[in-house]
Short mmCIF file of C-alpha atoms in Angstrom, two decimals:
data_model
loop_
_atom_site.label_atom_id
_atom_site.label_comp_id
_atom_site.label_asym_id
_atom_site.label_seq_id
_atom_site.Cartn_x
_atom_site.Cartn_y
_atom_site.Cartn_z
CA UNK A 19 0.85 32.36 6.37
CA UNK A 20 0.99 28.97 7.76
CA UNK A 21 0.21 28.39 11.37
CA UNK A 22 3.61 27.11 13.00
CA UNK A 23 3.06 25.85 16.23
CA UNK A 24 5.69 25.00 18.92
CA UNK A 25 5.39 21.69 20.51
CA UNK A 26 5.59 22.89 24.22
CA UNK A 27 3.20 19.78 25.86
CA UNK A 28 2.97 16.30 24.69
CA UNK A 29 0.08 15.29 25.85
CA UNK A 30 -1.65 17.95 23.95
CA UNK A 31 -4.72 15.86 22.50
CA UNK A 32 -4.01 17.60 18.92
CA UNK A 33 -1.26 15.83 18.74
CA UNK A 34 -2.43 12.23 19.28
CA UNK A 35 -2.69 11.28 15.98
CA UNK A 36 1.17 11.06 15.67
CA UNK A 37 1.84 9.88 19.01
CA UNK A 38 -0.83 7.40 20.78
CA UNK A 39 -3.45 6.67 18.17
CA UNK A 40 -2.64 3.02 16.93
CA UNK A 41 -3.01 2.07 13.36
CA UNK A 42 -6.25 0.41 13.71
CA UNK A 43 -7.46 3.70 15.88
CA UNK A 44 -6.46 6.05 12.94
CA UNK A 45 -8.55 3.05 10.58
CA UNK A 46 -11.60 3.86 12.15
CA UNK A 47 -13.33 1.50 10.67
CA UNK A 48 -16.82 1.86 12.42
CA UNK A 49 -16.85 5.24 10.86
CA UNK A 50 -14.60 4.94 7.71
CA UNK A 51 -15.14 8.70 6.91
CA UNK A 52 -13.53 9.89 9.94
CA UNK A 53 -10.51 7.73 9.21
CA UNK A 54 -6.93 9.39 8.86
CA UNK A 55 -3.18 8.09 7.92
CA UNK A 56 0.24 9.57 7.96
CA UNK A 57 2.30 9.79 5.27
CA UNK A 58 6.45 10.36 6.12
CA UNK A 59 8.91 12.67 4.15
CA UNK A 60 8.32 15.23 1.98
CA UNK A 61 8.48 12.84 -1.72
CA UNK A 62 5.88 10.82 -0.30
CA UNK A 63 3.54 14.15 1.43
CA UNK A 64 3.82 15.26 -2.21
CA UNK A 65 2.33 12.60 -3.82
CA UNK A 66 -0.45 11.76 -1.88
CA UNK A 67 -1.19 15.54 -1.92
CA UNK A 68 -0.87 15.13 -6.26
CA UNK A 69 -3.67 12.11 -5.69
CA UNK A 70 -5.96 14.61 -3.82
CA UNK A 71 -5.20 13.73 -0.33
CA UNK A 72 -6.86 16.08 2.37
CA UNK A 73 -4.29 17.38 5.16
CA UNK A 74 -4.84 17.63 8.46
CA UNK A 75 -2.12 18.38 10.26
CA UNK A 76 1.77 18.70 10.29
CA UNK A 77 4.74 17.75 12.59
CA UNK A 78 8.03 17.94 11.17
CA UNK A 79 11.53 19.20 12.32
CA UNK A 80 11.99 22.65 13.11
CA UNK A 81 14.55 23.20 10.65
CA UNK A 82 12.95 22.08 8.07
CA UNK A 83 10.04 24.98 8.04
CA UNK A 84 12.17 27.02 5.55
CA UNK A 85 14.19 23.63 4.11
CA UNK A 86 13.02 20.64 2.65
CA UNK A 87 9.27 21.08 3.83
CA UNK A 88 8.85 24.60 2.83
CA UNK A 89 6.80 23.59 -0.71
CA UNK A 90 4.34 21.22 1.23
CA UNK A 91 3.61 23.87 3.89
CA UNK A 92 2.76 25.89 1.07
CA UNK A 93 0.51 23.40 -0.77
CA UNK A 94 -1.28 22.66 2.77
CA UNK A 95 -2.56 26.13 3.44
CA UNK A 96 -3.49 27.03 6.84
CA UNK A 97 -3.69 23.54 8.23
CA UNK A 98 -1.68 23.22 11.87
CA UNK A 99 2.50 22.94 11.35
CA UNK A 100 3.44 21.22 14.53
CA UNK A 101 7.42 21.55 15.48
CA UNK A 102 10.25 21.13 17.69
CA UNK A 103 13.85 19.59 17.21
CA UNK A 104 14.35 16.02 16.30
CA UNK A 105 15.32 14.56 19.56
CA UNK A 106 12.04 15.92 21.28
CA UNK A 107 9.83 14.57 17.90
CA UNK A 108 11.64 11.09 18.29
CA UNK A 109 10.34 11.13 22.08
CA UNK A 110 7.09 12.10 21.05
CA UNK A 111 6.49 9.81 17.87
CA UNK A 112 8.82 6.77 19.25
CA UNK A 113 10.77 6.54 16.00
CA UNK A 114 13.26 8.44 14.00
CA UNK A 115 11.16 10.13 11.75
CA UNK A 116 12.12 9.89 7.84
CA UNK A 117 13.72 13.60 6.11
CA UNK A 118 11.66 14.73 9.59
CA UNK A 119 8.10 15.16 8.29
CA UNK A 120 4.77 13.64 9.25
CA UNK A 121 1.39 14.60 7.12
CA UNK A 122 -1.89 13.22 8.73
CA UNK A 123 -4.38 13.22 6.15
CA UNK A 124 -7.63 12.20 5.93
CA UNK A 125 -7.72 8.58 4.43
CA UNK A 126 -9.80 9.05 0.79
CA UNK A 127 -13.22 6.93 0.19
CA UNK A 128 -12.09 3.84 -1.39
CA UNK A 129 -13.34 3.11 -4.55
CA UNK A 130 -15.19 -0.20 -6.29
CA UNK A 131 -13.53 -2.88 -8.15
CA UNK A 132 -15.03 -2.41 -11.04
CA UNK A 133 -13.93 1.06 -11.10
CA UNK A 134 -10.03 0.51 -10.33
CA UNK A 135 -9.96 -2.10 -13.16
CA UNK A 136 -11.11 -0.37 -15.78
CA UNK A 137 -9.07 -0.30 -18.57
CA UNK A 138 -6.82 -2.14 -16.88
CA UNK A 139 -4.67 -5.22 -18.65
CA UNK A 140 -2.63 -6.64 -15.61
CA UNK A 141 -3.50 -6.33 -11.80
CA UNK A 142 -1.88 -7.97 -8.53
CA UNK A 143 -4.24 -10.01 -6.37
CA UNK A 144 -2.65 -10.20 -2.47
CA UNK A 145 -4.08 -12.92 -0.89
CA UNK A 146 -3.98 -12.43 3.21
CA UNK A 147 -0.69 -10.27 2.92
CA UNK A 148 -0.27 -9.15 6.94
CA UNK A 149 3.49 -7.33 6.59
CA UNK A 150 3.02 -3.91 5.85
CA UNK A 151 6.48 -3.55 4.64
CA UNK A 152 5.61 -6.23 1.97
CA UNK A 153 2.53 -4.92 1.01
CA UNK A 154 4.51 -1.50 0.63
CA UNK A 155 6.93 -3.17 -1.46
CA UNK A 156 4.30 -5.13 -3.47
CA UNK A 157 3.20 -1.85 -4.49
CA UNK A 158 6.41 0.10 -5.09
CA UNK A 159 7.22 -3.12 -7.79
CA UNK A 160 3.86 -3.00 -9.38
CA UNK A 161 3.95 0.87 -9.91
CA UNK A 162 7.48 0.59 -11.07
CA UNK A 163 7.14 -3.04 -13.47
CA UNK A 164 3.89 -1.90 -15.17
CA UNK A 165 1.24 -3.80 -13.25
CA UNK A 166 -1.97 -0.99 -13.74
CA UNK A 167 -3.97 -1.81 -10.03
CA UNK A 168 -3.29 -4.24 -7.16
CA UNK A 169 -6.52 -5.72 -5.33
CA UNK A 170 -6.39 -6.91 -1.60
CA UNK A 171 -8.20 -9.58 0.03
CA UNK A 172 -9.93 -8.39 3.13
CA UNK A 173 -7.64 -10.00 5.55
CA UNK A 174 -4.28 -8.44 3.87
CA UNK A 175 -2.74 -5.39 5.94
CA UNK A 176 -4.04 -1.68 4.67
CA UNK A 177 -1.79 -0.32 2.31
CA UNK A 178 -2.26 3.61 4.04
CA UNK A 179 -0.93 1.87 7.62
CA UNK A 180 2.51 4.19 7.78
CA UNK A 181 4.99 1.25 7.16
CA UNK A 182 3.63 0.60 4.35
CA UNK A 183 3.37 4.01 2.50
CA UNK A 184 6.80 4.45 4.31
CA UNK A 185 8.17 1.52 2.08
CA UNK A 186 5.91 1.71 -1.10
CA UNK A 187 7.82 5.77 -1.16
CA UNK A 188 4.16 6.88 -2.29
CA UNK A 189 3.49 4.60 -4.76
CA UNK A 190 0.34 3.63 -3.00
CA UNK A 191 -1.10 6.98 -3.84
CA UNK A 192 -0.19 6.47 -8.16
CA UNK A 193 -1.53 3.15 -8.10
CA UNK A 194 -5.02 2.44 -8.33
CA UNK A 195 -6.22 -0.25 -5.61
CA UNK A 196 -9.21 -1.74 -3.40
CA UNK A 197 -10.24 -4.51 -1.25
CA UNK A 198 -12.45 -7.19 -2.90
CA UNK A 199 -15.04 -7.09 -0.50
CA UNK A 200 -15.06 -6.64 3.15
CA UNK A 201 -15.08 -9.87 4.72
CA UNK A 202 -12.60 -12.96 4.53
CA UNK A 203 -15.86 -14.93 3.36
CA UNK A 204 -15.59 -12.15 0.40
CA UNK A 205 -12.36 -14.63 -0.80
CA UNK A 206 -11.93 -16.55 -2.99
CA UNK A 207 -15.54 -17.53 -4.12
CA UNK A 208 -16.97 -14.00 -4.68
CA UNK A 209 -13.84 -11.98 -5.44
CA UNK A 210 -12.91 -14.55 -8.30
CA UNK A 211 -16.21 -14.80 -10.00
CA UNK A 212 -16.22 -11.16 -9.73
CA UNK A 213 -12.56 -11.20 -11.52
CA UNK A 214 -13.76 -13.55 -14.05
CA UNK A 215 -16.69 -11.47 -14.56
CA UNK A 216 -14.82 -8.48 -15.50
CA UNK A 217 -12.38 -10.77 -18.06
CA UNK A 218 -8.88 -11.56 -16.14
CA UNK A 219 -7.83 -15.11 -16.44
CA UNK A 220 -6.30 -15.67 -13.07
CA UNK A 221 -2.99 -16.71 -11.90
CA UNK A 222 -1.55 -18.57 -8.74
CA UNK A 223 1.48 -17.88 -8.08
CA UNK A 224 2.15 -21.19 -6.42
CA UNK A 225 4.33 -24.48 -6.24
CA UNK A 226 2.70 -27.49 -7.37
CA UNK A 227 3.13 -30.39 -9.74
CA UNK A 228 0.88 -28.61 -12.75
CA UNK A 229 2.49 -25.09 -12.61
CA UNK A 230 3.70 -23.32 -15.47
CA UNK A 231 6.71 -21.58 -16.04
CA UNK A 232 6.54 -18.08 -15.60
CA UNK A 233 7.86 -17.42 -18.71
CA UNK A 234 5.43 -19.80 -20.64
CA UNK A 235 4.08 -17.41 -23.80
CA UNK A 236 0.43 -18.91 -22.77
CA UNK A 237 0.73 -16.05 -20.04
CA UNK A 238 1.61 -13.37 -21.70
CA UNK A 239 -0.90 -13.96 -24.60
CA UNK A 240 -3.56 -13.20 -22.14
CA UNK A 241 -5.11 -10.25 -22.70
CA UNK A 242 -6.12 -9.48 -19.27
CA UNK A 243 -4.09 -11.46 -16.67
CA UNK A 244 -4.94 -10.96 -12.32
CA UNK A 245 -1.42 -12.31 -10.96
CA UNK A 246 -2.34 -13.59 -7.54
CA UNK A 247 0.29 -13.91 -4.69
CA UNK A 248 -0.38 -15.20 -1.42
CA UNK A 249 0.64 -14.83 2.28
CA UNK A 250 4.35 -14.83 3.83
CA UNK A 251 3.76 -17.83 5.56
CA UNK A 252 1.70 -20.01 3.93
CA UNK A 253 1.74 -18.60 0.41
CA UNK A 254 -1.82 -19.13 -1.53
CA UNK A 255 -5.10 -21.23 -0.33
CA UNK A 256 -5.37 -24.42 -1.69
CA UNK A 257 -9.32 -23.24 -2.97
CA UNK A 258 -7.53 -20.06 -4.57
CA UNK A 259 -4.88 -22.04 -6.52
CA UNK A 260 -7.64 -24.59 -7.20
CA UNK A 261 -10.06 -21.60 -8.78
CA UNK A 262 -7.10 -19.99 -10.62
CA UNK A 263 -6.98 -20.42 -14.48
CA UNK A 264 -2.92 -20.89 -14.18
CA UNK A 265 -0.89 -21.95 -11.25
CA UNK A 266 2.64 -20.29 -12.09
CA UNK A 267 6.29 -20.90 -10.79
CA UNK A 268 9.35 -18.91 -10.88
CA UNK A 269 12.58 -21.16 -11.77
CA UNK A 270 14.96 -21.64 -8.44
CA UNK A 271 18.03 -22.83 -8.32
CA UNK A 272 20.90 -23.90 -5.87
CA UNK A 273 17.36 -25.85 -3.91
CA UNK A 274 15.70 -22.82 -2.62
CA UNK A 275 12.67 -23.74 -3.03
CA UNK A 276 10.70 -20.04 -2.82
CA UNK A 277 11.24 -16.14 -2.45
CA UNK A 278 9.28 -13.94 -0.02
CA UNK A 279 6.53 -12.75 -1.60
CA UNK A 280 7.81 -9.31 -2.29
CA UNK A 281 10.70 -10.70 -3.96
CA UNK A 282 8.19 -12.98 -5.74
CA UNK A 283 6.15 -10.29 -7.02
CA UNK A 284 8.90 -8.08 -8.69
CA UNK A 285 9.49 -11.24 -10.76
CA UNK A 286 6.35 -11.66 -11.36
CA UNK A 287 5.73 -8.10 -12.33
CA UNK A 288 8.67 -7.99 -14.68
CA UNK A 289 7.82 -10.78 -16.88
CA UNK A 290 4.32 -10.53 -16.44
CA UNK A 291 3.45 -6.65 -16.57
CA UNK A 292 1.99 -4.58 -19.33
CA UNK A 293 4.02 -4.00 -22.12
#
């Protein structure tokens, strides 16, 4: 039976996590092991639970306990179910919470480079991404357009920060990913020798007067291809595009001369993927 709790004080320290701990706090990154997340809506509980997530704790709508919720309490055993109705969870939380269910879990050890490209034919490179809700949607287009893992510089935001699982609907939890290395002097030097290394030409995804064409068949002969995208603001590093194997453009028209980079990367992704 699962332990339902009314919410009945909210300053209760239990319940921290979902109310006053910031998204550097739940990080942790001085002790890495202790860090959590929280993943919103039932979908997106599911499938980091599928990846072999570790629950914590619940908070969720009290109508929901025998509705929409009712198979994840049952796959979290006897963890803590926190509830109450939605106007008191939107005071606690400080946002409208999505199908009203929050999941802290305990964020997984992450794994090496060389082990999340294994195998692998096409990966995304993010290069100082910051917007959560980009890197979200970087990943929801690379698990949908058949890009196999996404690598992230050390400066780009976490991919398990809320926003971001929020927008990637879970995806972050089917595709495989890491940071290459753990300091901005990790990029580009190391991290693209290392890339080489393992046999990915690389790719800027850039504006300059020797791009490609993304659609130039020189790309998609490669048989292992690391398409790198760079920041919102001031897209790729001159030293990145200037160690890439490629620089790459995407046609525009009617003078726009760009596309925010999630934008850019669904492009990208659909010519570019794995076939």
């Amino acid at each position: 039976m699962s332990n339902i709790i009314e919410i009945t004080d909210f300053a209760a320290p239990e319940l921290d996590v979902y109310a006053r701990l910031t998204e550097a706090q739940l990080l942790n990154r001085h002790e890495p092991e202790k860090g959590l997340f929280i993943a919103e809506s039932p979908k997106v509980i599911e499938r980091a639970l599928d990846a072999g997530c570790v629950p914590v704790s619940l908070l969720l709508e009290r109508k929901h306990i025998a509705g929409q919720a009712r198979e994840v309490i049952a796959r979290c055993g006897e963890i803590p179910v926190y509830t109450a109705d939605f106007d008191v969870l939107t005071q606690l939380t400080g946002f409208q919470l999505t199908r009203g269910v929050l999941c802290a879990m305990h964020r997984p050890p992450l794994p090496g480079v060389e082990e999340v490209c294994a195998g692998t034919r096409r990966v995304a490179v993010l290069e100082n991404v910051m917007n959560p809700t980009n890197v979200g949607a970087i990943f929801r287009s690379a698990a949908a357009l058949n890009i196999d893992a996404v690598l992230l510089t050390p400066t780009c935001s976490n991919p398990l920060y809320r926003r971001a699982i929020r927008v990637s609907m879970g995806t972050v939890f089917q595709i495989p990913w890491t940071f290459l290395g753990t300091e901005a002097s990790d990029w580009p030097e190391s991290g693209m020798q290392l890339l080489h290394n393992l046999g990915f030409r690389t790719a800027a995804m850039a504006l300059n007067d020797h791009a490609v064409s993304i659609d130039d068949p020189r790309l998609m002969a490669e048989e292992k291809l690391a398409i790198v995208l760079g920041s919102e603001g001031d897209g790729l590093s001159e030293r990145t595009i200037a160690d890439c194997d490629y620089t790459v453009r995407i046609p525009m028209s009617h003078g726009v001369d760009s596309l925010n980079v999630a934008a850019a990367s669904a492009v990208a992704f659909w010519q570019l993927g794995s076939r």
